Amino acid sequence: MNSPIGVEMQSQIWQPVLPSHYLRASKNIVAGFLQGQELALWRSEAGAVQAWENRCPHRGTRLTIGRILNDQLSCAYHGWEFDTRGGCTAIPANPSLPLPKQLRVKSFPVAEADGMVWVSAAAGNAAASQALPPTSTGALAFFCRSLGIRAPMGDVATELNAQGFKATGAQTWEGTLAGQAATVLLNEATSLRTFAHVWLSEEPAAAALSDVLAKCRLFRRDVEARASSRSS
Amino acid sequence: MTFQCSDKTILDDWLTVGPLTRTEGKTEALPYRTQLLGAEVEVWKDVGGKLAARTGQRSLLIQECYGYMWICPSGAPRKDLFALPEYSQPGRRIVDCEGIGVAVSGLRMVENFLDMGHFPYVHAHYLGEVPQTEVATYDVSVDETADEIWATNCRFFQPKTSKSATTGLDVQYRYRVVQPMGAVLYKTAFPRPGEMDAIGLFVQPHDEESITAYCLLAYYDDVSTETDLVGFQHTIFGQDKPILENQVPKKMPLRPGIEVPTRCDAMSVAFRRWLASRGTTYGAIA
């Protein structure tokens, strides 16, 4: 299969899901998307990012509406607790019963690089044996925003190339937005939805940032218009 | 318009389309309109005051009971509407709490209504409180004659069990599944600890993944205003709504192994097994 966007094979496995700074140690739970899989992401007290299927194994409740208690994720529905390996450590309604050993939340391999949390959709060892996403030399000093785009990732990459961006690494494009050096990382959320995480080489003045944000919105409008005209 | 449902166990049931008050001032020309099983249904009272209903050009079998309207979508009910003798029992106060829309399968709604384990988490300071989280073992039985499921000898410590409660109370519960889209619970009446209040949950499935959940109280409470009783119930349902709308998938899996129960889920397990054995598929993943 030809690869018009010039990404390496491993990019199809590792996806940049969130900026790392979204996750504060043992504080919050954030939703992420990975090629159709909904994720619940959080960071342990020790700093390790957890990327879990966003679904409690008990009654299917999204774990993102739960909370972090004592370095464990507690489900909002019945308070079941899961430790940093995804294993169930408490069923409060039956405190005297032994916990089922096999009971765990499905978790995905995680790496942090370039200020992003990268998650692999590949199961278990296949993912662990993959090289980590390469570190780019790009402009990653200032996080600008994440753009949610209603278009397949291939369309977004095509538009980035058309606007003079160069693919420089896994899911990574470098170029300029409204005169600012920018790095764009693409996250294939679903086959029809893409997140573009936009970083700049430095924090711009307010007026320049406003221009970059306007450029981002135009970019999204153009990609979505092209995607919807093709599908209709 | 036809019902978007091929599940006979649901088509042959009596399904609510809301409290009777919805037909006030409604006529055949200007009927009350609502959605049931994916079809638009029109309801009105004819000149003689008799309820009538149709979907498209087709007349529907409808009856009025417990202050609610009930339609049998197939026109061939498998049995009479479930019994709720508390509705006409002297000394009880009947309060209609109307409905709340929830984007979930009706089966998940009913399962939530039968569940004590969520009280300290979803209804903290009302129906439960950490660390009193344990659900004591209770009994589950199937009434083959009435085709209903019962959970009995249930109890749970509740900080504020109802509007009239002024202290915490070890509350006794009995739960009763009357049909896939309906249940009744009985719980210790705070002002009359020897008696049990009754709460009916009547689910109107708009489609497989969206419902209106109606609630009817048959209470021993001479103190609270009607507004307070309704408000309390809406507070409780309002706490359940975001939980229910975040269950994935929205339809309820019936096969064991997809979702993992624990001992306190005995009623939920019996409910799922009962649904599977009678072949209910609407709002379910078989």
mmCIF file with all atom_site columns, C-alpha atoms in Angstrom, chain B residues 156-280:
data_model
loop_
_atom_site.group_PDB
_atom_site.id
_atom_site.type_symbol
_atom_site.label_atom_id
_atom_site.label_alt_id
_atom_site.label_comp_id
_atom_site.label_asym_id
_atom_site.label_entity_id
_atom_site.label_seq_id
_atom_site.pdbx_PDB_ins_code
_atom_site.Cartn_x
_atom_site.Cartn_y
_atom_site.Cartn_z
_atom_site.occupancy
_atom_site.B_iso_or_equiv
_atom_site.pdbx_formal_charge
_atom_site.auth_seq_id
_atom_site.auth_comp_id
_atom_site.auth_asym_id
_atom_site.auth_atom_id
_atom_site.pdbx_PDB_model_num
ATOM 1   C CA . PHE B 1 156 ? -29.316 -0.795  53.686 1.00 0.00 ? 156 PHE B CA 1
ATOM 2   C CA . PHE B 1 157 ? -28.323 2.040   56.002 1.00 0.00 ? 157 PHE B CA 1
ATOM 3   C CA . GLN B 1 158 ? -29.604 5.337   54.603 1.00 0.00 ? 158 GLN B CA 1
ATOM 4   C CA . PRO B 1 159 ? -28.713 8.830   55.905 1.00 0.00 ? 159 PRO B CA 1
ATOM 5   C CA . LYS B 1 160 ? -31.869 10.349  54.402 1.00 0.00 ? 160 LYS B CA 1
ATOM 6   C CA . THR B 1 161 ? -34.191 7.747   52.986 1.00 0.00 ? 161 THR B CA 1
ATOM 7   C CA . SER B 1 162 ? -36.993 10.101  51.945 1.00 0.00 ? 162 SER B CA 1
ATOM 8   C CA . LYS B 1 163 ? -38.194 13.689  52.151 1.00 0.00 ? 163 LYS B CA 1
ATOM 9   C CA . SER B 1 164 ? -39.676 13.145  55.611 1.00 0.00 ? 164 SER B CA 1
ATOM 10  C CA . ALA B 1 165 ? -36.561 11.444  57.078 1.00 0.00 ? 165 ALA B CA 1
ATOM 11  C CA . THR B 1 166 ? -34.849 13.445  59.823 1.00 0.00 ? 166 THR B CA 1
ATOM 12  C CA . THR B 1 167 ? -32.216 10.874  60.832 1.00 0.00 ? 167 THR B CA 1
ATOM 13  C CA . GLY B 1 168 ? -30.392 7.914   59.307 1.00 0.00 ? 168 GLY B CA 1
ATOM 14  C CA . LEU B 1 169 ? -32.264 4.627   59.232 1.00 0.00 ? 169 LEU B CA 1
ATOM 15  C CA . ASP B 1 170 ? -31.520 0.960   58.568 1.00 0.00 ? 170 ASP B CA 1
ATOM 16  C CA . VAL B 1 171 ? -34.044 0.649   55.746 1.00 0.00 ? 171 VAL B CA 1
ATOM 17  C CA . GLN B 1 172 ? -35.688 -2.609  54.688 1.00 0.00 ? 172 GLN B CA 1
ATOM 18  C CA . TYR B 1 173 ? -36.266 -3.059  50.974 1.00 0.00 ? 173 TYR B CA 1
ATOM 19  C CA . ARG B 1 174 ? -38.176 -5.420  48.723 1.00 0.00 ? 174 ARG B CA 1
ATOM 20  C CA . TYR B 1 175 ? -37.793 -5.227  44.964 1.00 0.00 ? 175 TYR B CA 1
ATOM 21  C CA . ARG B 1 176 ? -40.142 -6.555  42.356 1.00 0.00 ? 176 ARG B CA 1
ATOM 22  C CA . VAL B 1 177 ? -39.612 -6.742  38.577 1.00 0.00 ? 177 VAL B CA 1
ATOM 23  C CA . VAL B 1 178 ? -43.096 -6.692  37.066 1.00 0.00 ? 178 VAL B CA 1
ATOM 24  C CA . GLN B 1 179 ? -42.070 -6.636  33.384 1.00 0.00 ? 179 GLN B CA 1
ATOM 25  C CA . PRO B 1 180 ? -38.868 -5.910  31.431 1.00 0.00 ? 180 PRO B CA 1
ATOM 26  C CA . MET B 1 181 ? -39.743 -2.196  31.356 1.00 0.00 ? 181 MET B CA 1
ATOM 27  C CA . GLY B 1 182 ? -41.134 -1.864  34.869 1.00 0.00 ? 182 GLY B CA 1
ATOM 28  C CA . ALA B 1 183 ? -40.407 -2.477  38.544 1.00 0.00 ? 183 ALA B CA 1
ATOM 29  C CA . VAL B 1 184 ? -41.764 -1.659  41.977 1.00 0.00 ? 184 VAL B CA 1
ATOM 30  C CA . LEU B 1 185 ? -39.792 -1.247  45.185 1.00 0.00 ? 185 LEU B CA 1
ATOM 31  C CA . TYR B 1 186 ? -41.020 -1.334  48.758 1.00 0.00 ? 186 TYR B CA 1
ATOM 32  C CA . LYS B 1 187 ? -39.025 0.329   51.523 1.00 0.00 ? 187 LYS B CA 1
ATOM 33  C CA . THR B 1 188 ? -39.496 1.182   55.180 1.00 0.00 ? 188 THR B CA 1
ATOM 34  C CA . ALA B 1 189 ? -41.752 4.237   55.542 1.00 0.00 ? 189 ALA B CA 1
ATOM 35  C CA . PHE B 1 190 ? -39.825 6.700   57.704 1.00 0.00 ? 190 PHE B CA 1
ATOM 36  C CA . PRO B 1 191 ? -42.901 8.113   59.537 1.00 0.00 ? 191 PRO B CA 1
ATOM 37  C CA . ARG B 1 192 ? -44.413 4.595   59.975 1.00 0.00 ? 192 ARG B CA 1
ATOM 38  C CA . PRO B 1 193 ? -41.485 2.158   60.429 1.00 0.00 ? 193 PRO B CA 1
ATOM 39  C CA . GLY B 1 194 ? -43.855 -0.849  60.503 1.00 0.00 ? 194 GLY B CA 1
ATOM 40  C CA . GLU B 1 195 ? -45.147 -0.032  57.007 1.00 0.00 ? 195 GLU B CA 1
ATOM 41  C CA . MET B 1 196 ? -43.482 0.026   53.614 1.00 0.00 ? 196 MET B CA 1
ATOM 42  C CA . ASP B 1 197 ? -43.724 2.826   51.064 1.00 0.00 ? 197 ASP B CA 1
ATOM 43  C CA . ALA B 1 198 ? -44.065 1.734   47.436 1.00 0.00 ? 198 ALA B CA 1
ATOM 44  C CA . ILE B 1 199 ? -42.355 3.323   44.432 1.00 0.00 ? 199 ILE B CA 1
ATOM 45  C CA . GLY B 1 200 ? -43.250 2.310   40.901 1.00 0.00 ? 200 GLY B CA 1
ATOM 46  C CA . LEU B 1 201 ? -40.855 2.737   37.989 1.00 0.00 ? 201 LEU B CA 1
ATOM 47  C CA . PHE B 1 202 ? -42.634 2.716   34.636 1.00 0.00 ? 202 PHE B CA 1
ATOM 48  C CA . VAL B 1 203 ? -40.348 2.911   31.609 1.00 0.00 ? 203 VAL B CA 1
ATOM 49  C CA . GLN B 1 204 ? -41.528 4.213   28.239 1.00 0.00 ? 204 GLN B CA 1
ATOM 50  C CA . PRO B 1 205 ? -39.014 3.013   25.635 1.00 0.00 ? 205 PRO B CA 1
ATOM 51  C CA . HIS B 1 206 ? -38.881 5.671   22.897 1.00 0.00 ? 206 HIS B CA 1
ATOM 52  C CA . ASP B 1 207 ? -36.412 3.404   21.165 1.00 0.00 ? 207 ASP B CA 1
ATOM 53  C CA . GLU B 1 208 ? -33.831 0.817   22.194 1.00 0.00 ? 208 GLU B CA 1
ATOM 54  C CA . GLU B 1 209 ? -31.467 3.434   23.599 1.00 0.00 ? 209 GLU B CA 1
ATOM 55  C CA . SER B 1 210 ? -33.682 6.251   24.876 1.00 0.00 ? 210 SER B CA 1
ATOM 56  C CA . ILE B 1 211 ? -36.496 6.226   27.393 1.00 0.00 ? 211 ILE B CA 1
ATOM 57  C CA . THR B 1 212 ? -38.627 8.257   29.728 1.00 0.00 ? 212 THR B CA 1
ATOM 58  C CA . ALA B 1 213 ? -38.587 6.869   33.267 1.00 0.00 ? 213 ALA B CA 1
ATOM 59  C CA . TYR B 1 214 ? -41.796 7.673   35.174 1.00 0.00 ? 214 TYR B CA 1
ATOM 60  C CA . CYS B 1 215 ? -42.081 7.363   38.904 1.00 0.00 ? 215 CYS B CA 1
ATOM 61  C CA . LEU B 1 216 ? -45.188 6.902   41.054 1.00 0.00 ? 216 LEU B CA 1
ATOM 62  C CA . LEU B 1 217 ? -45.191 7.034   44.858 1.00 0.00 ? 217 LEU B CA 1
ATOM 63  C CA . ALA B 1 218 ? -47.650 5.274   47.157 1.00 0.00 ? 218 ALA B CA 1
ATOM 64  C CA . TYR B 1 219 ? -46.363 6.737   50.409 1.00 0.00 ? 219 TYR B CA 1
ATOM 65  C CA . TYR B 1 220 ? -47.147 6.993   54.089 1.00 0.00 ? 220 TYR B CA 1
ATOM 66  C CA . ASP B 1 221 ? -46.296 10.652  54.499 1.00 0.00 ? 221 ASP B CA 1
ATOM 67  C CA . ASP B 1 222 ? -48.739 13.238  55.838 1.00 0.00 ? 222 ASP B CA 1
ATOM 68  C CA . VAL B 1 223 ? -46.085 15.872  56.355 1.00 0.00 ? 223 VAL B CA 1
ATOM 69  C CA . SER B 1 224 ? -44.249 16.636  53.126 1.00 0.00 ? 224 SER B CA 1
ATOM 70  C CA . THR B 1 225 ? -45.762 18.777  50.418 1.00 0.00 ? 225 THR B CA 1
ATOM 71  C CA . GLU B 1 226 ? -46.312 17.218  47.028 1.00 0.00 ? 226 GLU B CA 1
ATOM 72  C CA . THR B 1 227 ? -43.660 19.513  45.572 1.00 0.00 ? 227 THR B CA 1
ATOM 73  C CA . ASP B 1 228 ? -41.134 18.300  48.157 1.00 0.00 ? 228 ASP B CA 1
ATOM 74  C CA . LEU B 1 229 ? -41.898 14.629  47.445 1.00 0.00 ? 229 LEU B CA 1
ATOM 75  C CA . VAL B 1 230 ? -41.599 15.097  43.706 1.00 0.00 ? 230 VAL B CA 1
ATOM 76  C CA . GLY B 1 231 ? -38.471 17.220  44.147 1.00 0.00 ? 231 GLY B CA 1
ATOM 77  C CA . PHE B 1 232 ? -36.792 14.545  46.296 1.00 0.00 ? 232 PHE B CA 1
ATOM 78  C CA . GLN B 1 233 ? -37.522 11.865  43.715 1.00 0.00 ? 233 GLN B CA 1
ATOM 79  C CA . HIS B 1 234 ? -36.232 14.037  40.886 1.00 0.00 ? 234 HIS B CA 1
ATOM 80  C CA . THR B 1 235 ? -33.046 14.700  42.857 1.00 0.00 ? 235 THR B CA 1
ATOM 81  C CA . ILE B 1 236 ? -32.498 10.933  43.082 1.00 0.00 ? 236 ILE B CA 1
ATOM 82  C CA . PHE B 1 237 ? -33.310 10.293  39.405 1.00 0.00 ? 237 PHE B CA 1
ATOM 83  C CA . GLY B 1 238 ? -31.187 13.279  38.411 1.00 0.00 ? 238 GLY B CA 1
ATOM 84  C CA . GLN B 1 239 ? -28.231 11.651  40.183 1.00 0.00 ? 239 GLN B CA 1
ATOM 85  C CA . ASP B 1 240 ? -28.782 8.380   38.293 1.00 0.00 ? 240 ASP B CA 1
ATOM 86  C CA . LYS B 1 241 ? -29.185 9.999   34.861 1.00 0.00 ? 241 LYS B CA 1
ATOM 87  C CA . PRO B 1 242 ? -25.524 10.900  34.174 1.00 0.00 ? 242 PRO B CA 1
ATOM 88  C CA . ILE B 1 243 ? -24.427 7.454   35.372 1.00 0.00 ? 243 ILE B CA 1
ATOM 89  C CA . LEU B 1 244 ? -26.913 5.678   33.116 1.00 0.00 ? 244 LEU B CA 1
ATOM 90  C CA . GLU B 1 245 ? -26.002 7.853   30.138 1.00 0.00 ? 245 GLU B CA 1
ATOM 91  C CA . ASN B 1 246 ? -22.351 6.886   30.595 1.00 0.00 ? 246 ASN B CA 1
ATOM 92  C CA . GLN B 1 247 ? -22.883 3.144   30.456 1.00 0.00 ? 247 GLN B CA 1
ATOM 93  C CA . VAL B 1 248 ? -21.200 1.605   27.420 1.00 0.00 ? 248 VAL B CA 1
ATOM 94  C CA . PRO B 1 249 ? -22.837 0.144   25.432 1.00 0.00 ? 249 PRO B CA 1
ATOM 95  C CA . LYS B 1 250 ? -26.279 1.685   26.002 1.00 0.00 ? 250 LYS B CA 1
ATOM 96  C CA . LYS B 1 251 ? -27.950 -1.677  25.441 1.00 0.00 ? 251 LYS B CA 1
ATOM 97  C CA . MET B 1 252 ? -27.661 -4.205  28.262 1.00 0.00 ? 252 MET B CA 1
ATOM 98  C CA . PRO B 1 253 ? -25.563 -7.334  27.668 1.00 0.00 ? 253 PRO B CA 1
ATOM 99  C CA . LEU B 1 254 ? -27.442 -10.443 28.817 1.00 0.00 ? 254 LEU B CA 1
ATOM 100 C CA . ARG B 1 255 ? -24.773 -13.051 28.206 1.00 0.00 ? 255 ARG B CA 1
ATOM 101 C CA . PRO B 1 256 ? -22.504 -13.737 31.218 1.00 0.00 ? 256 PRO B CA 1
ATOM 102 C CA . GLY B 1 257 ? -18.871 -12.714 30.829 1.00 0.00 ? 257 GLY B CA 1
ATOM 103 C CA . ILE B 1 258 ? -19.286 -9.359  29.088 1.00 0.00 ? 258 ILE B CA 1
ATOM 104 C CA . GLU B 1 259 ? -19.889 -7.525  32.360 1.00 0.00 ? 259 GLU B CA 1
ATOM 105 C CA . VAL B 1 260 ? -18.697 -9.013  35.649 1.00 0.00 ? 260 VAL B CA 1
ATOM 106 C CA . PRO B 1 261 ? -21.171 -9.127  38.569 1.00 0.00 ? 261 PRO B CA 1
ATOM 107 C CA . THR B 1 262 ? -20.442 -9.655  42.240 1.00 0.00 ? 262 THR B CA 1
ATOM 108 C CA . ARG B 1 263 ? -22.519 -11.205 45.046 1.00 0.00 ? 263 ARG B CA 1
ATOM 109 C CA . CYS B 1 264 ? -24.593 -8.083  45.714 1.00 0.00 ? 264 CYS B CA 1
ATOM 110 C CA . ASP B 1 265 ? -25.690 -8.161  42.059 1.00 0.00 ? 265 ASP B CA 1
ATOM 111 C CA . ALA B 1 266 ? -27.831 -11.267 42.619 1.00 0.00 ? 266 ALA B CA 1
ATOM 112 C CA . MET B 1 267 ? -30.977 -9.358  41.581 1.00 0.00 ? 267 MET B CA 1
ATOM 113 C CA . SER B 1 268 ? -29.306 -7.930  38.488 1.00 0.00 ? 268 SER B CA 1
ATOM 114 C CA . VAL B 1 269 ? -28.039 -11.378 37.534 1.00 0.00 ? 269 VAL B CA 1
ATOM 115 C CA . ALA B 1 270 ? -31.533 -12.853 38.003 1.00 0.00 ? 270 ALA B CA 1
ATOM 116 C CA . PHE B 1 271 ? -33.030 -10.026 35.925 1.00 0.00 ? 271 PHE B CA 1
ATOM 117 C CA . ARG B 1 272 ? -30.600 -10.589 33.042 1.00 0.00 ? 272 ARG B CA 1
ATOM 118 C CA . ARG B 1 273 ? -31.095 -14.357 33.200 1.00 0.00 ? 273 ARG B CA 1
ATOM 119 C CA . TRP B 1 274 ? -34.890 -13.951 33.266 1.00 0.00 ? 274 TRP B CA 1
ATOM 120 C CA . LEU B 1 275 ? -34.761 -11.644 30.227 1.00 0.00 ? 275 LEU B CA 1
ATOM 121 C CA . ALA B 1 276 ? -32.533 -14.075 28.336 1.00 0.00 ? 276 ALA B CA 1
ATOM 122 C CA . SER B 1 277 ? -34.702 -17.083 29.184 1.00 0.00 ? 277 SER B CA 1
ATOM 123 C CA . ARG B 1 278 ? -37.924 -15.426 28.015 1.00 0.00 ? 278 ARG B CA 1
ATOM 124 C CA . GLY B 1 279 ? -36.219 -14.183 24.856 1.00 0.00 ? 279 GLY B CA 1
ATOM 125 C CA . THR B 1 280 ? -36.302 -10.439 25.489 1.00 0.00 ? 280 THR B CA 1
#
